[in-house]
Amino acid sequence: MKFRVDRDVLADAVAWTARSIPARPGTIPQLAGILMVAGPDGLELSGFDYETSAHAQLPVEVADEGKALISGRLLADICRALPDRPVDVSMDGAKVSLTCGSSRFSMQTMPVEDYPALPELPPVVGSVDGDAFAAAVAQAVTAAGRDDMLPVLTGVKLEIEGATISLLATDRFRLSLRELDWRPEQNEFSANALVPAKVLGDTARSLTGGSALQVALAADGGGSDGLIGFSWTAGGSDRRTTTRLIDGSFPNVRQLFPATSETTAVVEVAALVEAVRRVSLVAGRNTPIRLTFSDAQVSLEAGNGEEAQASESLDAALDGEPITIGFNPTYLLDGLGAITGSHVHVAMTLPARPAAFAGMPGEDAEPDLQFRYLLMPLRMQG
Amino acid sequence: MRVVIARCQVDYAGKLTAHLPMATRMIMVKADGSVLVHSDGGSYKPLNWMAPPCTFTESMQPGGYVEWLVESRGGDTLRVLLEEVQSDSTYELGDDPGLQKDGVEKHLQQLLAEHPATLGDGLTLVQREYPTAIGPVDLLCRVTRAAVIVVDLDEPSAADDPIPAGEPPAGHVAVEIKRKATIDAVEQLTRYLDLLNRDPLLTPVRGVLAAQSIVPQARTLAEDRGIVCALVDYDELRGLASVEDRLF
């Protein structure tokens, strides 16, 4: 094995591949490695933890074909620190030697034969604009659960119906729903997939420069194989990743959005975020920040008389009955951070019923319902 | 518990020999006969010790030293020579309640008291630790309407099964809570039920054995006696604690 590769292309591809290497490979030490294959199509890098696979193909001029399995963690650390020069990689007995400028590294290899085969990419079912996908996923994962006790809720549900993908995530306290346009291969395509939120988020973050993303899904959408794959081009390499879908049925949460609301309010997002940050400083863990909407204003309050208290008022355009409602400040900030636009549209019914948040491009614009965030209020003492 | 702080020299002879030169240490003589020699370090681990059963003899040695001779049945000896005793105190500690690895059982009681409906529709709590002549029952609940006792919380569909025909709809339910329900738990609950059913204001009182796991013999015996076995999911119950703040 012998090839020369651009430093940035290699470092970017290695860093991305290394993300799907298990932190603790356990009984299969080979999984801690990145498989490097130099062939007629260039250089291939693979990482796998039996759940998620990552595969990057780099356009590299290969002098000698061959393959090697080397510690992914070490390779990523080395590549990140290399000077900006072309990198020469070659096999040196049982070791891989890497030269960049005047730095030289020699790395131990692991037996290639024991490395598991990566899953095949399922059939491509359509494509989506990379930037749009990245933005949609970033919003959708806001509400995804992190508690492994409830594995179903650590996923993002993709509901594909024709030219629209709905992304749903919830941790039972809040819910995010994002609608996204895409281009299915077949017009009538319909499928459901429950994808680990972490993998989806990582994929979205590595999308750069408006490249298109191919979506690949096992034919029956989560049946026998239960595998979803994505392929795209980033950082000068072709990448594809596959991940196992989460087993189990995602709760039917769409109907949780109230059909009507008693009170709607429009508030400037940036000012509200600032105010919530300040006032919530005195709110303890799991204690609410209280929002009172009345008289074209929203007053924020937190804390209690015994320890510390804070309050602040902002202008708000109000429609409907005055209402006082309490939220977990962290969840409120998460939601306000996820919506886009200069203003937020808050639709409320009762202090004990969930409130729906949507972004607005301007004060008098229609709420942008492409992304909606539903937040359950906290009970207020007294 | 006898606690002695003294300058001492300790020699162990038997399966192995060990010598601790003269120095100030703490010696514990426990009610079970065990003797443990501790330095001011090394965490929980004694420098040397003798486990029960063993015999303890105290004698005077030439030079005014007190010698303790602790002898095991196997013939091993721990010899402690006391040069200067700084403190020698004996305390009556009484019976130890034992190590509670975690408060799961207590917490289960609290959670089920807050959410008695998870054990069956129409159950409302009367009292936690309801007193009887032979000790408190974990939970006493009132059956407000034709109750349906969830037989197995892992299978919510079981909640649809009606109570057996002929069973009176009103009355009370005594709940015994265990992490792991054994035959003993069934016997205990049977005794409570026997007493509670003599109270004309309470009767009929049915029994529910709520546990994270139920051994098969206990389940058979319980069902034979008309006691309902309910498997409870601790983690699910903990999640219920804040159910009012959740979307679903």
GROMACS .gro file of C-alpha atoms in nm, chain B residues 45-138:
model
   94
  427LYS     CA    1  -0.910  -0.319   5.612
  428PRO     CA    2  -0.764  -0.429   5.944
  429LEU     CA    3  -0.390  -0.493   5.971
  430ASN     CA    4  -0.470  -0.829   6.118
  431TRP     CA    5  -0.772  -1.004   6.258
  432MET     CA    6  -0.928  -1.325   6.381
  433ALA     CA    7  -1.269  -1.426   6.255
  434PRO     CA    8  -1.521  -1.611   6.475
  435PRO     CA    9  -1.564  -1.872   6.611
  436CYS     CA   10  -1.269  -1.816   6.842
  437THR     CA   11  -1.185  -1.802   7.209
  438PHE     CA   12  -1.052  -1.497   7.389
  439THR     CA   13  -0.828  -1.512   7.699
  440GLU     CA   14  -0.671  -1.221   7.878
  441SER     CA   15  -0.368  -1.273   8.102
  442MET     CA   16  -0.095  -1.074   8.280
  443GLN     CA   17   0.257  -1.119   8.154
  444PRO     CA   18   0.581  -1.049   8.337
  445GLY     CA   19   0.670  -0.680   8.305
  446GLY     CA   20   0.311  -0.570   8.362
  447TYR     CA   21   0.198  -0.630   8.004
  448VAL     CA   22  -0.154  -0.751   7.937
  449GLU     CA   23  -0.167  -1.030   7.680
  450TRP     CA   24  -0.471  -1.124   7.478
  451LEU     CA   25  -0.471  -1.465   7.322
  452VAL     CA   26  -0.733  -1.520   7.054
  453GLU     CA   27  -0.751  -1.878   6.937
  454SER     CA   28  -0.947  -2.014   6.645
  455ARG     CA   29  -1.086  -2.366   6.630
  456GLY     CA   30  -0.822  -2.458   6.377
  457GLY     CA   31  -0.551  -2.368   6.628
  458ASP     CA   32  -0.441  -2.040   6.474
  459THR     CA   33  -0.356  -1.777   6.735
  460LEU     CA   34  -0.361  -1.401   6.738
  461ARG     CA   35  -0.151  -1.272   7.024
  462VAL     CA   36  -0.186  -0.908   7.125
  463LEU     CA   37   0.059  -0.765   7.378
  464LEU     CA   38  -0.066  -0.438   7.525
  465GLU     CA   39   0.204  -0.202   7.650
  466GLU     CA   40  -0.002   0.105   7.725
  467VAL     CA   41  -0.380   0.131   7.705
  468GLN     CA   42  -0.502   0.483   7.626
  469SER     CA   43  -0.868   0.404   7.602
  470ASP     CA   44  -1.081   0.097   7.662
  471SER     CA   45  -1.454   0.140   7.610
  472THR     CA   46  -1.738  -0.106   7.568
  473TYR     CA   47  -2.065  -0.015   7.401
  474GLU     CA   48  -2.392  -0.200   7.357
  475LEU     CA   49  -2.487  -0.155   6.993
  476GLY     CA   50  -2.791  -0.380   6.992
  477ASP     CA   51  -2.934  -0.558   6.689
  478ASP     CA   52  -2.833  -0.418   6.355
  479PRO     CA   53  -3.109  -0.372   6.097
  480GLY     CA   54  -2.871  -0.487   5.825
  481LEU     CA   55  -2.750  -0.322   5.510
  482GLN     CA   56  -3.012  -0.171   5.286
  483LYS     CA   57  -2.848  -0.174   4.949
  484ASP     CA   58  -3.098   0.080   4.825
  485GLY     CA   59  -3.431   0.215   4.930
  486VAL     CA   60  -3.613   0.061   4.637
  487GLU     CA   61  -3.880  -0.112   4.844
  488LYS     CA   62  -3.954   0.204   5.037
  489HIS     CA   63  -3.954   0.408   4.721
  490LEU     CA   64  -4.186   0.159   4.550
  491GLN     CA   65  -4.427   0.198   4.840
  492GLN     CA   66  -4.417   0.574   4.803
  493LEU     CA   67  -4.463   0.561   4.426
  494LEU     CA   68  -4.748   0.311   4.442
  495ALA     CA   69  -4.911   0.520   4.715
  496GLU     CA   70  -4.899   0.817   4.478
  497HIS     CA   71  -5.026   0.617   4.184
  498PRO     CA   72  -5.251   0.340   4.322
  499ALA     CA   73  -5.433   0.337   3.989
  500THR     CA   74  -5.138   0.156   3.835
  501LEU     CA   75  -5.241  -0.146   4.042
  502GLY     CA   76  -5.600  -0.125   3.931
  503ASP     CA   77  -5.864   0.112   3.809
  504GLY     CA   78  -6.074   0.267   4.078
  505LEU     CA   79  -5.825   0.220   4.361
  506THR     CA   80  -5.769   0.511   4.597
  507LEU     CA   81  -5.523   0.516   4.883
  508VAL     CA   82  -5.652   0.494   5.238
  509GLN     CA   83  -5.319   0.484   5.416
  510ARG     CA   84  -4.957   0.390   5.379
  511GLU     CA   85  -4.830   0.158   5.654
  512TYR     CA   86  -5.185   0.081   5.767
  513PRO     CA   87  -5.145  -0.059   6.120
  514THR     CA   88  -5.266  -0.404   6.217
  515ALA     CA   89  -5.204  -0.600   6.536
  516ILE     CA   90  -4.922  -0.792   6.371
  517GLY     CA   91  -4.758  -0.503   6.194
  518PRO     CA   92  -4.830  -0.247   5.925
  519VAL     CA   93  -4.962  -0.332   5.577
  520ASP     CA   94  -4.770  -0.145   5.307
   0.00000   0.00000   0.00000
